[in-house]
Each structure stands twice: as C-alpha cells, then as structure tokens.
PDB file of C-alpha atoms and ligand atoms in Angstrom:
ATOM      1  CA  MET X  13       0.000   0.000   0.000  1.00 83.00           C
ATOM      2  CA  ASN X  14       1.388   3.371  -1.066  1.00 91.00           C
ATOM      3  CA  ILE X  15       1.968   5.654   1.951  1.00 92.00           C
ATOM      4  CA  GLU X  16       1.141   8.805  -0.025  1.00 92.00           C
ATOM      5  CA  LYS X  17      -2.116   7.155  -1.095  1.00 95.00           C
ATOM      6  CA  ILE X  18      -3.050   6.807   2.592  1.00 96.00           C
ATOM      7  CA  PHE X  19      -2.925  10.589   3.054  1.00 95.00           C
ATOM      8  CA  GLU X  20      -4.956  11.067  -0.122  1.00 95.00           C
ATOM      9  CA  ASN X  21      -7.514   8.530   1.165  1.00 96.00           C
ATOM     10  CA  ASN X  22      -7.622  10.455   4.438  1.00 96.00           C
ATOM     11  CA  ARG X  23      -8.324  13.759   2.686  1.00 96.00           C
ATOM     12  CA  VAL X  24     -11.165  12.159   0.720  1.00 97.00           C
ATOM     13  CA  TRP X  25     -12.597  10.584   3.885  1.00 95.00           C
ATOM     14  CA  VAL X  26     -12.513  13.919   5.759  1.00 97.00           C
ATOM     15  CA  GLN X  27     -14.291  15.652   2.854  1.00 97.00           C
ATOM     16  CA  ASN X  28     -16.943  12.940   2.712  1.00 96.00           C
ATOM     17  CA  LYS X  29     -17.606  13.150   6.448  1.00 95.00           C
ATOM     18  CA  LEU X  30     -17.786  16.946   6.445  1.00 96.00           C
ATOM     19  CA  SER X  31     -20.055  17.060   3.413  1.00 97.00           C
ATOM     20  CA  GLY X  32     -22.541  14.877   5.336  1.00 95.00           C
ATOM     21  CA  ASP X  33     -22.155  16.711   8.656  1.00 95.00           C
ATOM     22  CA  LYS X  34     -19.978  19.797   8.993  1.00 96.00           C
ATOM     23  CA  HIS X  35     -19.756  19.238  12.785  1.00 96.00           C
ATOM     24  CA  TYR X  36     -18.723  15.555  12.438  1.00 96.00           C
ATOM     25  CA  PHE X  37     -15.221  15.989  13.876  1.00 96.00           C
ATOM     26  CA  ASP X  38     -16.312  18.633  16.417  1.00 96.00           C
ATOM     27  CA  ASN X  39     -18.724  16.044  17.808  1.00 95.00           C
ATOM     28  CA  LEU X  40     -16.095  13.259  17.775  1.00 95.00           C
ATOM     29  CA  ALA X  41     -13.726  15.529  19.705  1.00 95.00           C
ATOM     30  CA  LYS X  42     -16.247  15.916  22.538  1.00 95.00           C
ATOM     31  CA  GLY X  43     -15.513  12.402  23.835  1.00 94.00           C
ATOM     32  CA  GLN X  44     -16.284   8.722  23.515  1.00 94.00           C
ATOM     33  CA  ASN X  45     -19.064   6.666  25.011  1.00 94.00           C
ATOM     34  CA  PRO X  46     -18.553   3.118  23.704  1.00 97.00           C
ATOM     35  CA  GLU X  47     -20.794   0.350  25.031  1.00 98.00           C
ATOM     36  CA  VAL X  48     -18.610  -2.469  23.715  1.00 98.00           C
ATOM     37  CA  LEU X  49     -15.050  -3.559  24.454  1.00 98.00           C
ATOM     38  CA  TYR X  50     -13.813  -5.633  21.502  1.00 98.00           C
ATOM     39  CA  ILE X  51     -10.857  -7.957  22.071  1.00 98.00           C
ATOM     40  CA  GLY X  52      -9.774  -9.436  18.759  1.00 98.00           C
ATOM     41  CA  CYS X  53      -6.914 -10.601  16.581  1.00 98.00           C
ATOM     42  CA  SER X  54      -4.440  -8.205  14.944  1.00 97.00           C
ATOM     43  CA  ASP X  55      -4.975 -10.002  11.610  1.00 97.00           C
ATOM     44  CA  SER X  56      -5.292  -7.355   8.876  1.00 96.00           C
ATOM     45  CA  ARG X  57      -8.353  -9.089   7.416  1.00 95.00           C
ATOM     46  CA  VAL X  58     -10.342  -8.982  10.657  1.00 92.00           C
ATOM     47  CA  THR X  59     -11.344  -5.338  10.812  1.00 92.00           C
ATOM     48  CA  ALA X  60     -13.112  -4.887  14.124  1.00 93.00           C
ATOM     49  CA  GLU X  61     -15.394  -1.942  13.382  1.00 93.00           C
ATOM     50  CA  LYS X  62     -16.205  -2.900   9.789  1.00 93.00           C
ATOM     51  CA  LEU X  63     -17.321  -6.449  10.513  1.00 94.00           C
ATOM     52  CA  MET X  64     -19.646  -5.121  13.231  1.00 95.00           C
ATOM     53  CA  GLY X  65     -20.829  -2.111  11.257  1.00 95.00           C
ATOM     54  CA  ALA X  66     -19.709   0.124  14.128  1.00 95.00           C
ATOM     55  CA  LYS X  67     -19.116   3.844  13.855  1.00 92.00           C
ATOM     56  CA  PRO X  68     -16.266   5.804  15.507  1.00 93.00           C
ATOM     57  CA  GLY X  69     -17.003   6.187  19.217  1.00 94.00           C
ATOM     58  CA  GLU X  70     -19.046   2.975  19.504  1.00 96.00           C
ATOM     59  CA  VAL X  71     -16.400   0.324  20.189  1.00 97.00           C
ATOM     60  CA  PHE X  72     -13.292   0.332  22.384  1.00 98.00           C
ATOM     61  CA  VAL X  73     -10.785  -1.942  20.657  1.00 98.00           C
ATOM     62  CA  TYR X  74      -7.878  -4.072  21.807  1.00 98.00           C
ATOM     63  CA  ARG X  75      -6.146  -6.394  19.359  1.00 98.00           C
ATOM     64  CA  ASN X  76      -3.171  -8.731  19.543  1.00 97.00           C
ATOM     65  CA  ILE X  77      -2.026 -11.957  17.897  1.00 97.00           C
ATOM     66  CA  ALA X  78      -4.796 -14.572  18.322  1.00 97.00           C
ATOM     67  CA  ASN X  79      -7.001 -12.388  20.597  1.00 98.00           C
ATOM     68  CA  MET X  80      -5.284 -13.449  23.816  1.00 98.00           C
ATOM     69  CA  VAL X  81      -6.127 -12.187  27.308  1.00 98.00           C
ATOM     70  CA  SER X  82      -3.089 -12.710  29.527  1.00 95.00           C
ATOM     71  CA  SER X  83      -2.929 -11.543  33.128  1.00 93.00           C
ATOM     72  CA  LEU X  84       0.750 -10.723  32.500  1.00 94.00           C
ATOM     73  CA  ASP X  85      -0.165  -8.472  29.544  1.00 96.00           C
ATOM     74  CA  PHE X  86      -0.206  -5.064  31.229  1.00 96.00           C
ATOM     75  CA  SER X  87      -1.765  -3.524  28.146  1.00 97.00           C
ATOM     76  CA  ALA X  88      -4.698  -5.976  28.015  1.00 98.00           C
ATOM     77  CA  MET X  89      -5.319  -5.640  31.759  1.00 98.00           C
ATOM     78  CA  SER X  90      -5.196  -1.820  31.506  1.00 98.00           C
ATOM     79  CA  VAL X  91      -7.632  -1.824  28.583  1.00 98.00           C
ATOM     80  CA  ILE X  92     -10.084  -4.037  30.494  1.00 98.00           C
ATOM     81  CA  GLN X  93      -9.856  -1.928  33.653  1.00 98.00           C
ATOM     82  CA  TYR X  94     -10.265   1.346  31.757  1.00 98.00           C
ATOM     83  CA  ALA X  95     -13.149   0.010  29.665  1.00 98.00           C
ATOM     84  CA  VAL X  96     -15.080  -1.366  32.649  1.00 98.00           C
ATOM     85  CA  GLU X  97     -14.351   1.216  35.344  1.00 97.00           C
ATOM     86  CA  GLN X  98     -14.058   4.460  33.359  1.00 97.00           C
ATOM     87  CA  LEU X  99     -15.952   3.915  30.095  1.00 98.00           C
ATOM     88  CA  LYS X 100     -18.469   1.609  31.782  1.00 98.00           C
ATOM     89  CA  VAL X 101     -18.881  -0.613  28.739  1.00 98.00           C
ATOM     90  CA  LYS X 102     -21.912  -2.910  28.871  1.00 98.00           C
ATOM     91  CA  HIS X 103     -20.393  -5.720  26.809  1.00 98.00           C
ATOM     92  CA  ILE X 104     -16.973  -7.354  26.485  1.00 98.00           C
ATOM     93  CA  VAL X 105     -16.611  -9.432  23.335  1.00 98.00           C
ATOM     94  CA  VAL X 106     -13.697 -11.735  22.554  1.00 98.00           C
ATOM     95  CA  VAL X 107     -13.645 -12.349  18.818  1.00 98.00           C
ATOM     96  CA  GLY X 108     -11.545 -15.087  17.270  1.00 98.00           C
ATOM     97  CA  HIS X 109     -11.499 -15.995  13.612  1.00 98.00           C
ATOM     98  CA  TYR X 110     -11.054 -19.113  11.511  1.00 97.00           C
ATOM     99  CA  GLN X 111      -7.759 -19.286   9.592  1.00 97.00           C
ATOM    100  CA  CYS X 112      -6.023 -17.516  12.506  1.00 97.00           C
ATOM    101  CA  GLY X 113      -2.275 -17.631  11.851  1.00 96.00           C
ATOM    102  CA  GLY X 114      -1.473 -17.379  15.569  1.00 96.00           C
ATOM    103  CA  VAL X 115      -3.602 -20.390  16.451  1.00 96.00           C
ATOM    104  CA  HIS X 116      -2.204 -22.340  13.496  1.00 95.00           C
ATOM    105  CA  ALA X 117       1.391 -21.563  14.513  1.00 94.00           C
ATOM    106  CA  ALA X 118       0.677 -22.846  18.018  1.00 91.00           C
ATOM    107  CA  MET X 119      -0.362 -26.203  16.547  1.00 90.00           C
ATOM    108  CA  LYS X 120       3.046 -26.663  14.919  1.00 92.00           C
ATOM    109  CA  SER X 121       6.191 -28.129  16.416  1.00 93.00           C
ATOM    110  CA  LYS X 122       8.434 -25.198  15.610  1.00 95.00           C
ATOM    111  CA  ASP X 123      10.662 -22.696  17.442  1.00 96.00           C
ATOM    112  CA  TYR X 124       9.241 -19.179  16.944  1.00 95.00           C
ATOM    113  CA  GLY X 125      11.804 -17.363  19.092  1.00 96.00           C
ATOM    114  CA  LEU X 126      10.330 -14.336  20.837  1.00 94.00           C
ATOM    115  CA  LEU X 127       6.827 -15.517  19.942  1.00 94.00           C
ATOM    116  CA  ASN X 128       7.216 -18.807  21.840  1.00 95.00           C
ATOM    117  CA  PRO X 129       5.775 -17.565  25.176  1.00 94.00           C
ATOM    118  CA  TRP X 130       2.825 -15.982  23.359  1.00 94.00           C
ATOM    119  CA  PHE X 131       2.046 -19.132  21.393  1.00 95.00           C
ATOM    120  CA  ARG X 132       2.612 -21.266  24.467  1.00 95.00           C
ATOM    121  CA  THR X 133      -0.530 -19.862  26.048  1.00 95.00           C
ATOM    122  CA  ILE X 134      -2.439 -21.116  22.979  1.00 96.00           C
ATOM    123  CA  ARG X 135      -0.690 -24.488  23.305  1.00 96.00           C
ATOM    124  CA  ASP X 136      -1.941 -24.509  26.914  1.00 96.00           C
ATOM    125  CA  VAL X 137      -5.499 -24.186  25.570  1.00 96.00           C
ATOM    126  CA  TYR X 138      -4.826 -27.202  23.323  1.00 96.00           C
ATOM    127  CA  ARG X 139      -3.525 -29.215  26.291  1.00 96.00           C
ATOM    128  CA  HIS X 140      -6.573 -28.244  28.358  1.00 96.00           C
ATOM    129  CA  TYR X 141      -8.917 -29.602  25.664  1.00 96.00           C
ATOM    130  CA  GLU X 142      -6.600 -32.334  24.379  1.00 96.00           C
ATOM    131  CA  ALA X 143      -9.152 -35.135  24.803  1.00 97.00           C
ATOM    132  CA  GLU X 144     -11.769 -33.285  22.718  1.00 97.00           C
ATOM    133  CA  LEU X 145      -9.335 -32.092  20.045  1.00 96.00           C
ATOM    134  CA  ASP X 146      -7.449 -35.348  19.559  1.00 95.00           C
ATOM    135  CA  ILE X 147     -10.550 -37.270  18.465  1.00 97.00           C
ATOM    136  CA  ILE X 148     -11.071 -34.807  15.578  1.00 97.00           C
ATOM    137  CA  SER X 149      -9.278 -36.498  12.661  1.00 95.00           C
ATOM    138  CA  ASP X 150      -9.722 -33.727  10.097  1.00 95.00           C
ATOM    139  CA  ASP X 151      -6.994 -31.089  10.554  1.00 93.00           C
ATOM    140  CA  LYS X 152      -9.138 -28.169   9.407  1.00 94.00           C
ATOM    141  CA  SER X 153     -11.960 -29.100  11.798  1.00 96.00           C
ATOM    142  CA  LYS X 154      -9.458 -29.481  14.627  1.00 95.00           C
ATOM    143  CA  TYR X 155      -7.958 -26.076  13.823  1.00 95.00           C
ATOM    144  CA  ASP X 156     -11.419 -24.446  13.692  1.00 97.00           C
ATOM    145  CA  ARG X 157     -12.356 -26.034  17.017  1.00 97.00           C
ATOM    146  CA  LEU X 158      -9.141 -24.769  18.660  1.00 97.00           C
ATOM    147  CA  VAL X 159     -10.025 -21.258  17.444  1.00 98.00           C
ATOM    148  CA  GLU X 160     -13.412 -21.600  19.202  1.00 98.00           C
ATOM    149  CA  LEU X 161     -11.976 -23.093  22.384  1.00 97.00           C
ATOM    150  CA  ASN X 162      -9.321 -20.371  22.482  1.00 98.00           C
ATOM    151  CA  VAL X 163     -12.083 -17.745  22.403  1.00 98.00           C
ATOM    152  CA  LYS X 164     -13.808 -19.516  25.292  1.00 97.00           C
ATOM    153  CA  GLU X 165     -10.590 -19.655  27.338  1.00 96.00           C
ATOM    154  CA  GLN X 166      -9.842 -15.974  26.699  1.00 97.00           C
ATOM    155  CA  CYS X 167     -13.376 -15.087  27.841  1.00 97.00           C
ATOM    156  CA  ILE X 168     -12.638 -17.094  30.987  1.00 95.00           C
ATOM    157  CA  ASN X 169      -9.410 -15.123  31.404  1.00 96.00           C
ATOM    158  CA  VAL X 170     -11.489 -11.917  31.219  1.00 97.00           C
ATOM    159  CA  LEU X 171     -13.694 -13.322  34.002  1.00 94.00           C
ATOM    160  CA  LYS X 172     -10.669 -14.145  36.140  1.00 94.00           C
ATOM    161  CA  THR X 173      -9.941 -10.417  36.637  1.00 95.00           C
ATOM    162  CA  SER X 174     -11.280  -8.803  39.806  1.00 94.00           C
ATOM    163  CA  ILE X 175     -12.551  -5.802  37.821  1.00 95.00           C
ATOM    164  CA  VAL X 176     -14.787  -7.910  35.601  1.00 95.00           C
ATOM    165  CA  GLN X 177     -15.874 -10.256  38.416  1.00 93.00           C
ATOM    166  CA  LYS X 178     -17.212  -7.302  40.398  1.00 93.00           C
ATOM    167  CA  ALA X 179     -18.954  -5.694  37.414  1.00 95.00           C
ATOM    168  CA  TYR X 180     -20.343  -9.051  36.227  1.00 93.00           C
ATOM    169  CA  ARG X 181     -21.860  -9.843  39.628  1.00 91.00           C
ATOM    170  CA  LYS X 182     -23.556  -6.442  39.663  1.00 95.00           C
ATOM    171  CA  LYS X 183     -24.839  -7.220  36.132  1.00 95.00           C
ATOM    172  CA  GLU X 184     -23.102  -4.129  34.795  1.00 97.00           C
ATOM    173  CA  VAL X 185     -21.268  -6.028  32.075  1.00 97.00           C
ATOM    174  CA  LYS X 186     -21.925  -9.067  29.877  1.00 96.00           C
ATOM    175  CA  ILE X 187     -19.279 -11.232  28.212  1.00 97.00           C
ATOM    176  CA  HIS X 188     -19.607 -12.751  24.750  1.00 97.00           C
ATOM    177  CA  GLY X 189     -17.442 -15.227  22.840  1.00 98.00           C
ATOM    178  CA  TRP X 190     -17.704 -14.900  19.056  1.00 98.00           C
ATOM    179  CA  VAL X 191     -15.892 -16.279  16.030  1.00 98.00           C
ATOM    180  CA  TRP X 192     -15.698 -14.469  12.721  1.00 98.00           C
ATOM    181  CA  ASP X 193     -15.953 -16.882   9.809  1.00 97.00           C
ATOM    182  CA  ILE X 194     -13.486 -15.540   7.282  1.00 95.00           C
ATOM    183  CA  HIS X 195     -14.999 -17.785   4.565  1.00 95.00           C
ATOM    184  CA  THR X 196     -18.475 -16.232   4.795  1.00 97.00           C
ATOM    185  CA  GLY X 197     -17.865 -12.902   6.549  1.00 96.00           C
ATOM    186  CA  ARG X 198     -20.380 -13.832   9.232  1.00 97.00           C
ATOM    187  CA  LEU X 199     -20.043 -13.473  12.992  1.00 97.00           C
ATOM    188  CA  ILE X 200     -20.907 -16.594  14.994  1.00 98.00           C
ATOM    189  CA  ASP X 201     -22.000 -16.363  18.639  1.00 98.00           C
ATOM    190  CA  LEU X 202     -20.547 -19.347  20.529  1.00 97.00           C
ATOM    191  CA  LYS X 203     -23.385 -18.882  23.069  1.00 96.00           C
ATOM    192  CA  ILE X 204     -21.220 -19.572  26.108  1.00 94.00           C
ATOM    193  CA  ASN X 205     -23.135 -19.550  29.408  1.00 91.00           C
ATOM    194  CA  PHE X 206     -20.895 -17.408  31.586  1.00 88.00           C
ATOM    195  CA  ASP X 207     -23.024 -17.873  34.726  1.00 87.00           C
ATOM    196  CA  ASP X 208     -22.060 -21.559  34.595  1.00 87.00           C
ATOM    197  CA  VAL X 209     -18.454 -20.694  33.792  1.00 86.00           C
ATOM    198  CA  LEU X 210     -18.286 -18.265  36.715  1.00 83.00           C
ATOM    199  CA  ASN X 211     -19.682 -20.852  39.143  1.00 84.00           C
ATOM    200  CA  HIS X 212     -16.916 -23.260  38.128  1.00 85.00           C
ATOM    201  CA  LEU X 213     -14.232 -20.594  38.355  1.00 84.00           C
ATOM    202  CA  MET X 214     -15.071 -19.191  41.746  1.00 82.00           C
ATOM    203  CA  LYS X 215     -13.594 -21.937  43.893  1.00 83.00           C
ATOM    204  CA  VAL X 216     -10.126 -21.098  42.640  1.00 87.00           C
ATOM    205  CA  TYR X 217     -10.312 -17.624  41.088  1.00 88.00           C
ATOM    206  CA  HIS X 218     -12.720 -15.709  43.338  1.00 87.00           C
ATOM    207  CA  LEU X 219     -11.333 -12.223  44.077  1.00 81.00           C
ATOM    208  CA  ASP X 220     -13.196  -9.874  46.368  1.00 72.00           C
TER     209      ASP X 220
HETATM  210 CO1   CO T 302      -5.692 -14.286  13.979  1.00 54.47          CO
END
C-alpha cells in the first residue's frame, strides 16, 4: 500500500464526512461513550469496526495476535480496567477468527523465538482440551475447534480479573465469545453460558 495514497484517502474521507455533517469531527472531539469492548486478533483481514458495522465512538478496541487475554499483559489488563471502570462498557466481546495464523502456529512443532511464550498460552489451551481435540481427525476441523476453544478460554481469562468479576456480579457487564468466519464474513455467537463458567471458576479464582 502506497503511503502517499493513505494521506490522499484520508483527505477524501474527511471531505466525505464533512459534506454529510460539517460538525462531524467537532462532535467526535467531545468524547467517547462506547458500550462495547472488543478484544480481537491483529490479523489485517479482521477489521473490528467494519465487521460489526460500528461507527467511531461505539467500540473500544484491543487487538493482539490470536485475541489473547493474559494476566501478565499489562496492556490488556489496563484496557479491560479502563473500559469497565471508566468507560463503563456494557459488553466485552472476545472475537476469534477461523484461519487464525497465531492459532495455526501454536499447533506446529516449531521454534518461533520471541513468539514462543505468546504461542505457548495457545498451546496450553490445546492441552486443556486435548481429549476433545485429539478425536477430531480432520486437521481443518481441529484447527477451527481450537479457534473456538481459544475464544472460550480468553473469555474465561477476562472473568478471572477482579474488575470484571465485580462488574459481572452487579450485572453491569456481559461477556460474549464470538468467532468471525473468514470464509463467509459472518459473525458466529458461541453462546457460552458465563453464569455456569463463573460458578466453576469461583472456587479457585474468586477475588473480592
Ligand atoms: Co488471527
């Protein structure tokens, strides 16, 4: 992509916005009030706002390789705290996608250097669901299922934080696990029951 073309695209976009509403940017500058925190993959094909049809100001976005939520990731933890406590988002969505390069890499026996600790947390998801995954003979189906299970585990990691536990109990925030099907463009709700998940988690992860 030509860098100069980006600035030209920007000029066209600004003109289009202002021709529809001359106060468009004045209104954007007043502040944000997003109701959704989106945690997704950095993959260039998985454009958070576009696939949801969201406008600027509607979604607070955090993306990394394979939509991971690690308690040691200061950035992810800061985003979650800020979104829940300051922005008071009503929904946290973790969005994985089929054909995720990060998930695929974690299924391979290969040394990725600096990326090893990142991929290891995905390998941990595989180990956790090894019995279910190992009976899937078709590699593509196994890969797709790991994408889904990784979303579920990252939602659980969201629920392990004290900030979300408190807000979830007060019914201030809901959690959703979705997968974006890159073959069809459609979002799929994994329909995870987080009340059940929370009940299982509390013996070990309860923070109050
Ligand atoms: Co990905």
